[in-house]
PDB file of C-alpha atoms in Angstrom:
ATOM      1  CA  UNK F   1      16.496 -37.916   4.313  1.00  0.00           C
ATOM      2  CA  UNK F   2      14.148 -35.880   5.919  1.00  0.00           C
ATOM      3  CA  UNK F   3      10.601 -36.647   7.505  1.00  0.00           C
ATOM      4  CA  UNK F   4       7.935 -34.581   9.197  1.00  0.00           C
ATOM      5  CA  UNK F   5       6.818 -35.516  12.891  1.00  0.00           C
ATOM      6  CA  UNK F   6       3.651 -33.356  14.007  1.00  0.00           C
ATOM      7  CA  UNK F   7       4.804 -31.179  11.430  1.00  0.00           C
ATOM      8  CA  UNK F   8       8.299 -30.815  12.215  1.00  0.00           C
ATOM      9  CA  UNK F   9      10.841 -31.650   9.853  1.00  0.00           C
ATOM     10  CA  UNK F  10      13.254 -34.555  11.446  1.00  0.00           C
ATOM     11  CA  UNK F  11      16.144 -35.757   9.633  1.00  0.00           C
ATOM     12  CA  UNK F  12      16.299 -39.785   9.325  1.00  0.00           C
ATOM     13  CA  UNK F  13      19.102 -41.865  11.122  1.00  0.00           C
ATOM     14  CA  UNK F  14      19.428 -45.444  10.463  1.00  0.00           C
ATOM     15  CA  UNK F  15      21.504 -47.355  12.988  1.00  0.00           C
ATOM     16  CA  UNK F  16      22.331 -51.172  13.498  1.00  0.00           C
ATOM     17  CA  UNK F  17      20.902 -52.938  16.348  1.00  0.00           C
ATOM     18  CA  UNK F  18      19.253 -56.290  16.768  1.00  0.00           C
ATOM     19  CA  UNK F  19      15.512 -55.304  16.344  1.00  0.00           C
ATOM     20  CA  UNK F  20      13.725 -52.146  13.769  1.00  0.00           C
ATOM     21  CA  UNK F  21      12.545 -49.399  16.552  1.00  0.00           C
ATOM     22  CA  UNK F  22      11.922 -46.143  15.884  1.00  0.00           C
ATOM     23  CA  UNK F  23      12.874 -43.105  18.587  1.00  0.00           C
ATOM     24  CA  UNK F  24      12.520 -39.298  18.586  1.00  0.00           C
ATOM     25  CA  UNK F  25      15.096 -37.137  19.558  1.00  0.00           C
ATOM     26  CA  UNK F  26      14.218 -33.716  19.353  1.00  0.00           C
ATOM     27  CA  UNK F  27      14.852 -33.160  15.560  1.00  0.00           C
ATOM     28  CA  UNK F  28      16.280 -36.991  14.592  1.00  0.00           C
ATOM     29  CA  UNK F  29      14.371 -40.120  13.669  1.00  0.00           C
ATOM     30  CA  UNK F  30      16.315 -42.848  15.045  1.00  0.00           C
ATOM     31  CA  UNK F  31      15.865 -46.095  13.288  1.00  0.00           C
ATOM     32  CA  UNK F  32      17.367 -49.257  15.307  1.00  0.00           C
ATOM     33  CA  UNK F  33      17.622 -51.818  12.040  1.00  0.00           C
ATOM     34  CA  UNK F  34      19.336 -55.062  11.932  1.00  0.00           C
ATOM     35  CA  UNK F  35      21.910 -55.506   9.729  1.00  0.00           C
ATOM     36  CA  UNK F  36      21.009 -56.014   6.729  1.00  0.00           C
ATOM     37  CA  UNK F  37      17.316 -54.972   6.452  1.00  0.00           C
ATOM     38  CA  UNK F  38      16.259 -52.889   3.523  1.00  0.00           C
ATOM     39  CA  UNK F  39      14.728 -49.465   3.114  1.00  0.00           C
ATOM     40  CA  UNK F  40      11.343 -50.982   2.726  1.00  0.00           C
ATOM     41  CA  UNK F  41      11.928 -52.502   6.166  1.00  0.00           C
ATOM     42  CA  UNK F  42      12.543 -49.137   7.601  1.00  0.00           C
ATOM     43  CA  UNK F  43       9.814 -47.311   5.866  1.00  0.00           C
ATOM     44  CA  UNK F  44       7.356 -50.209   7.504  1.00  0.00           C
ATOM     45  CA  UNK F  45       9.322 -50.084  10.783  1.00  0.00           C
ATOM     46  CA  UNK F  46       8.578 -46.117  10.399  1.00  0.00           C
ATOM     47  CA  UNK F  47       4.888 -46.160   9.331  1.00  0.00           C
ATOM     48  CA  UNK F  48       4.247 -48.303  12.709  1.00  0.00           C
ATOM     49  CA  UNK F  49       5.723 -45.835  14.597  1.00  0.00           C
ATOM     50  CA  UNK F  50       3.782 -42.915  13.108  1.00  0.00           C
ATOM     51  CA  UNK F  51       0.396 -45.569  13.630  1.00  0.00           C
ATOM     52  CA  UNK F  52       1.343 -45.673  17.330  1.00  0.00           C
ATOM     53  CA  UNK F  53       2.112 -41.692  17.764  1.00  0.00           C
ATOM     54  CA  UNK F  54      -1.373 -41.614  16.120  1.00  0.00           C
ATOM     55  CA  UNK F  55      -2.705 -44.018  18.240  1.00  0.00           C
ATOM     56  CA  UNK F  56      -1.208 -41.747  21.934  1.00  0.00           C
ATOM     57  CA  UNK F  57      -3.412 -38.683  20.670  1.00  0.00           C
ATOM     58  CA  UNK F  58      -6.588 -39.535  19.254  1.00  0.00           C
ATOM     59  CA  UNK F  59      -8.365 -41.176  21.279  1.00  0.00           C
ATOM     60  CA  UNK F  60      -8.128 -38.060  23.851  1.00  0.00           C
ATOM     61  CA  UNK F  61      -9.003 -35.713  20.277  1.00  0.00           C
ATOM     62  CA  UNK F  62     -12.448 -38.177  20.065  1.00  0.00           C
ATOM     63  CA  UNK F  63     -13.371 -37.734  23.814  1.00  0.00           C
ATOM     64  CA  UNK F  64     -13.198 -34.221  23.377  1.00  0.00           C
ATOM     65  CA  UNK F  65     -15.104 -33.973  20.399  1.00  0.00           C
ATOM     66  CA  UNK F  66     -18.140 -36.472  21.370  1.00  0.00           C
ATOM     67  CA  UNK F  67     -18.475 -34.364  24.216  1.00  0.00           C
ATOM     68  CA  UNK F  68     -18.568 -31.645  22.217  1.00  0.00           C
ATOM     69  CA  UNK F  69     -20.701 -32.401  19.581  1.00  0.00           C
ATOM     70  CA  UNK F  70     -22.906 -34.982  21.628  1.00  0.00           C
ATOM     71  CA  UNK F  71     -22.310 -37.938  19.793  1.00  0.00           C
ATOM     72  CA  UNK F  72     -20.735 -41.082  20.527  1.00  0.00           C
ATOM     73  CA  UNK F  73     -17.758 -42.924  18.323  1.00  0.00           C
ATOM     74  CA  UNK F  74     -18.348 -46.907  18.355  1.00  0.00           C
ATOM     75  CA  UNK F  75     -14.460 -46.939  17.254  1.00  0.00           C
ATOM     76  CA  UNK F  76     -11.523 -45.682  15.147  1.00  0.00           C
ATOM     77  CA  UNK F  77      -8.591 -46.926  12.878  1.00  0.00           C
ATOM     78  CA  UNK F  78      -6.265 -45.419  10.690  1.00  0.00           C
ATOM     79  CA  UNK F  79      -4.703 -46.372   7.287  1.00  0.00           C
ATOM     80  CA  UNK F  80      -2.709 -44.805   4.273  1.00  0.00           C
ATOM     81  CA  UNK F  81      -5.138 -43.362   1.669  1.00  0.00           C
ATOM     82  CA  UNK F  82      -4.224 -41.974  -1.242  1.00  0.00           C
ATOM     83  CA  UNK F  83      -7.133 -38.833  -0.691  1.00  0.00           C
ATOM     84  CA  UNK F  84      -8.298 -37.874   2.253  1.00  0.00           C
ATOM     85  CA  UNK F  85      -7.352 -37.384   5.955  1.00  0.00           C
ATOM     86  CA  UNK F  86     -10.347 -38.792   7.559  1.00  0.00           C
ATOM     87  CA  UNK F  87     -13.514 -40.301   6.834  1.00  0.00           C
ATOM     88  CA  UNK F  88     -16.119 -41.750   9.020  1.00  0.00           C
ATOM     89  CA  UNK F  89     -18.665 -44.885   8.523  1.00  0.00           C
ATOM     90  CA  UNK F  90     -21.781 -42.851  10.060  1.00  0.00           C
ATOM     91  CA  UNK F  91     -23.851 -45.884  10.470  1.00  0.00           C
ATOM     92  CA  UNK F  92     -21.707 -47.850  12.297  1.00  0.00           C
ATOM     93  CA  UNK F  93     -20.134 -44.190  14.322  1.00  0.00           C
ATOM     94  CA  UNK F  94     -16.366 -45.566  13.478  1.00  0.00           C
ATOM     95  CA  UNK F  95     -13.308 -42.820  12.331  1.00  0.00           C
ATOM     96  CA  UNK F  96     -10.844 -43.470   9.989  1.00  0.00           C
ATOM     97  CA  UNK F  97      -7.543 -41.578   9.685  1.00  0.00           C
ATOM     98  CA  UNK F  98      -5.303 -41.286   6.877  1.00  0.00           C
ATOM     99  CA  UNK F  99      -1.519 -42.436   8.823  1.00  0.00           C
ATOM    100  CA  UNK F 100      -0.097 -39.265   7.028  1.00  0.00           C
ATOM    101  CA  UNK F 101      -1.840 -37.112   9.668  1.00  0.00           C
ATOM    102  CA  UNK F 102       0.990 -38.138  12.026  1.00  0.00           C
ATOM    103  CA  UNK F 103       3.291 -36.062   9.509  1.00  0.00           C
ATOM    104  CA  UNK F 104       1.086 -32.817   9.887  1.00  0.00           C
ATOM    105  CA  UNK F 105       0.803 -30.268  12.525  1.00  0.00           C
ATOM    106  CA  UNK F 106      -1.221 -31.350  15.754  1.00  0.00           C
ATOM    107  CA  UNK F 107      -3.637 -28.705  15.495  1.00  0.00           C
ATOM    108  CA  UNK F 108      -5.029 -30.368  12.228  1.00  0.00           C
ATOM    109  CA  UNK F 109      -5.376 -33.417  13.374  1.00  0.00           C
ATOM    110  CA  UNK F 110      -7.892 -32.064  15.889  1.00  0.00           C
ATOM    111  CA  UNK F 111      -9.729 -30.149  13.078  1.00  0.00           C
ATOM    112  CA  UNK F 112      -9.623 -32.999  10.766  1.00  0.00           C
ATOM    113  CA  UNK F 113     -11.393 -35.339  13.523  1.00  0.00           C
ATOM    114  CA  UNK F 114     -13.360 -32.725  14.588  1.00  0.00           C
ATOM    115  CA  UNK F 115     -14.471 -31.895  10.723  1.00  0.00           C
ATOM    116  CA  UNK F 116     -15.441 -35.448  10.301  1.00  0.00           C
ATOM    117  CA  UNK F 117     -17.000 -36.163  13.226  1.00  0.00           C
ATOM    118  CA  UNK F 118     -19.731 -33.856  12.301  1.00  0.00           C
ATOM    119  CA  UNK F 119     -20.687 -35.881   9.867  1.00  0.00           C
ATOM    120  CA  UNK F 120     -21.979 -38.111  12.903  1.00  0.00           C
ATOM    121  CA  UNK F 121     -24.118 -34.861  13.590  1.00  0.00           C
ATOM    122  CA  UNK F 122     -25.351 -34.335  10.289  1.00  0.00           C
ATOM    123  CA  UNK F 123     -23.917 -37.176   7.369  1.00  0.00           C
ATOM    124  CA  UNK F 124     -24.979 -34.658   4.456  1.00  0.00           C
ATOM    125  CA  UNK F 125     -22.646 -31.888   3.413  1.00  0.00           C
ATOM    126  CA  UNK F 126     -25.796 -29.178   3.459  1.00  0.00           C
ATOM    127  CA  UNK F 127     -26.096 -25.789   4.868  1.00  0.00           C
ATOM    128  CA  UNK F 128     -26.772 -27.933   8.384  1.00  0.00           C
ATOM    129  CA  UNK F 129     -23.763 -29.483   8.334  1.00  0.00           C
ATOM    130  CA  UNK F 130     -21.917 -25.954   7.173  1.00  0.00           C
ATOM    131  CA  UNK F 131     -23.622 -24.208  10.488  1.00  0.00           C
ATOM    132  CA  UNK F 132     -22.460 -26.702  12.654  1.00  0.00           C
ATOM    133  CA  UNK F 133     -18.719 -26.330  11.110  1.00  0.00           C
ATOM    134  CA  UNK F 134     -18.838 -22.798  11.509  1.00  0.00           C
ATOM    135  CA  UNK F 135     -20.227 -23.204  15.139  1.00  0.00           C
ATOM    136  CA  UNK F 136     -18.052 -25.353  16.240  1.00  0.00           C
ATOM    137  CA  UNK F 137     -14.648 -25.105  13.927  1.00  0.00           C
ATOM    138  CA  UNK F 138     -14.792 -21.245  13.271  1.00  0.00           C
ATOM    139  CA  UNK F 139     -11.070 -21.401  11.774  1.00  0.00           C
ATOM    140  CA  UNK F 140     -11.984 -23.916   9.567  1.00  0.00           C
ATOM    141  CA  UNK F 141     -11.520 -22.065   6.417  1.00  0.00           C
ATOM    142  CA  UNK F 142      -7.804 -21.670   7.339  1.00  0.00           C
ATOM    143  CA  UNK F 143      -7.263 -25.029   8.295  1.00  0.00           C
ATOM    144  CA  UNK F 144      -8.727 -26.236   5.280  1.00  0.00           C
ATOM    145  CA  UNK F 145      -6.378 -24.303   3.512  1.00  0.00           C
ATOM    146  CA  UNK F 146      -3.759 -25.069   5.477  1.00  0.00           C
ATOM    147  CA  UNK F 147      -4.110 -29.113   5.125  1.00  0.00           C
ATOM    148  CA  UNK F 148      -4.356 -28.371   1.083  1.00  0.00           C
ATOM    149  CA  UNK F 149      -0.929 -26.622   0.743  1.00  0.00           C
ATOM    150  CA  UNK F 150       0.256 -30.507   2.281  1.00  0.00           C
ATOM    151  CA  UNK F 151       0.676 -33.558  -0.037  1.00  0.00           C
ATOM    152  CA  UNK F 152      -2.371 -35.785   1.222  1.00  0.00           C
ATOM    153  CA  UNK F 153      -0.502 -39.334   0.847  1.00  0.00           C
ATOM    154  CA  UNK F 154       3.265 -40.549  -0.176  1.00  0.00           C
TER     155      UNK F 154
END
């Protein structure tokens, strides 16, 4: 079974041990399971780990970005959704990422926080908020396109 890791495809390996951890080595998923456990068990022991890779890199993506954009995010969280990669709650200045980002390319993670984050600049998708996308994410076209060759959720 294969799954992606910042893109890159890494085959599964489920091992016993006494407690559901989750390592990276180079191109392997190493699952530490007890004996026993289910697939279900792994897949939650897996989607924790991809929370916490999540959870190393963002909040360095944000700093860049409110300094970029002049703007300043109250918080962030992340969950599975079934639609989009990001969203943010402009009133209240808070990010939320889809977990699945973890799967895709670090590059888009940036651009999808990035992307969002405007919104904090301008909340309405109008010719504003497209001159500020431009300015700031000139690529974004290819990005865009890039994230919508990828299945959005599992």
């Amino acid at each position: 079974e294969t799954h992606r890791v910042w893109g890159r495809p890494c085959l599964l390996n489920i091992q016993e041990g006494k407690r559901g951890r989750v390592q990276l080595d180079f191109d392997v998923l190493n699952i530490t399971a007890r004996a026993g456990s289910t697939s279900e068990q792994h897949m939650a022991s897996l989607h924790r780990w991809y929370r916490q890779q999540l959870h190393a890199e963002i909040p360095a993506i944000i700093a860049e970005w409110e300094q970029q954009l002049g703007v300043k995010v109250q918080g962030y969280r992340w969950q599975r959704m079934k639609t989009r990669w990001a969203s943010c709650e402009t009133e209240k200045g808070t990010l939320l990422v889809n977990t699945e980002m973890a799967k895709k390319p670090k590059h888009l993670l940036h651009y999808v926080i990035g992307q969002t984050l405007i919104s904090l600049v301008e909340p309405n998708k109008n010719k504003r908020y497209m001159a500020l996308l431009e300015k700031h994410i000139p690529m974004w076209k290819g990005f865009q396109q890039e994230l919508n060759r990828l299945p959005v959720g599992v």
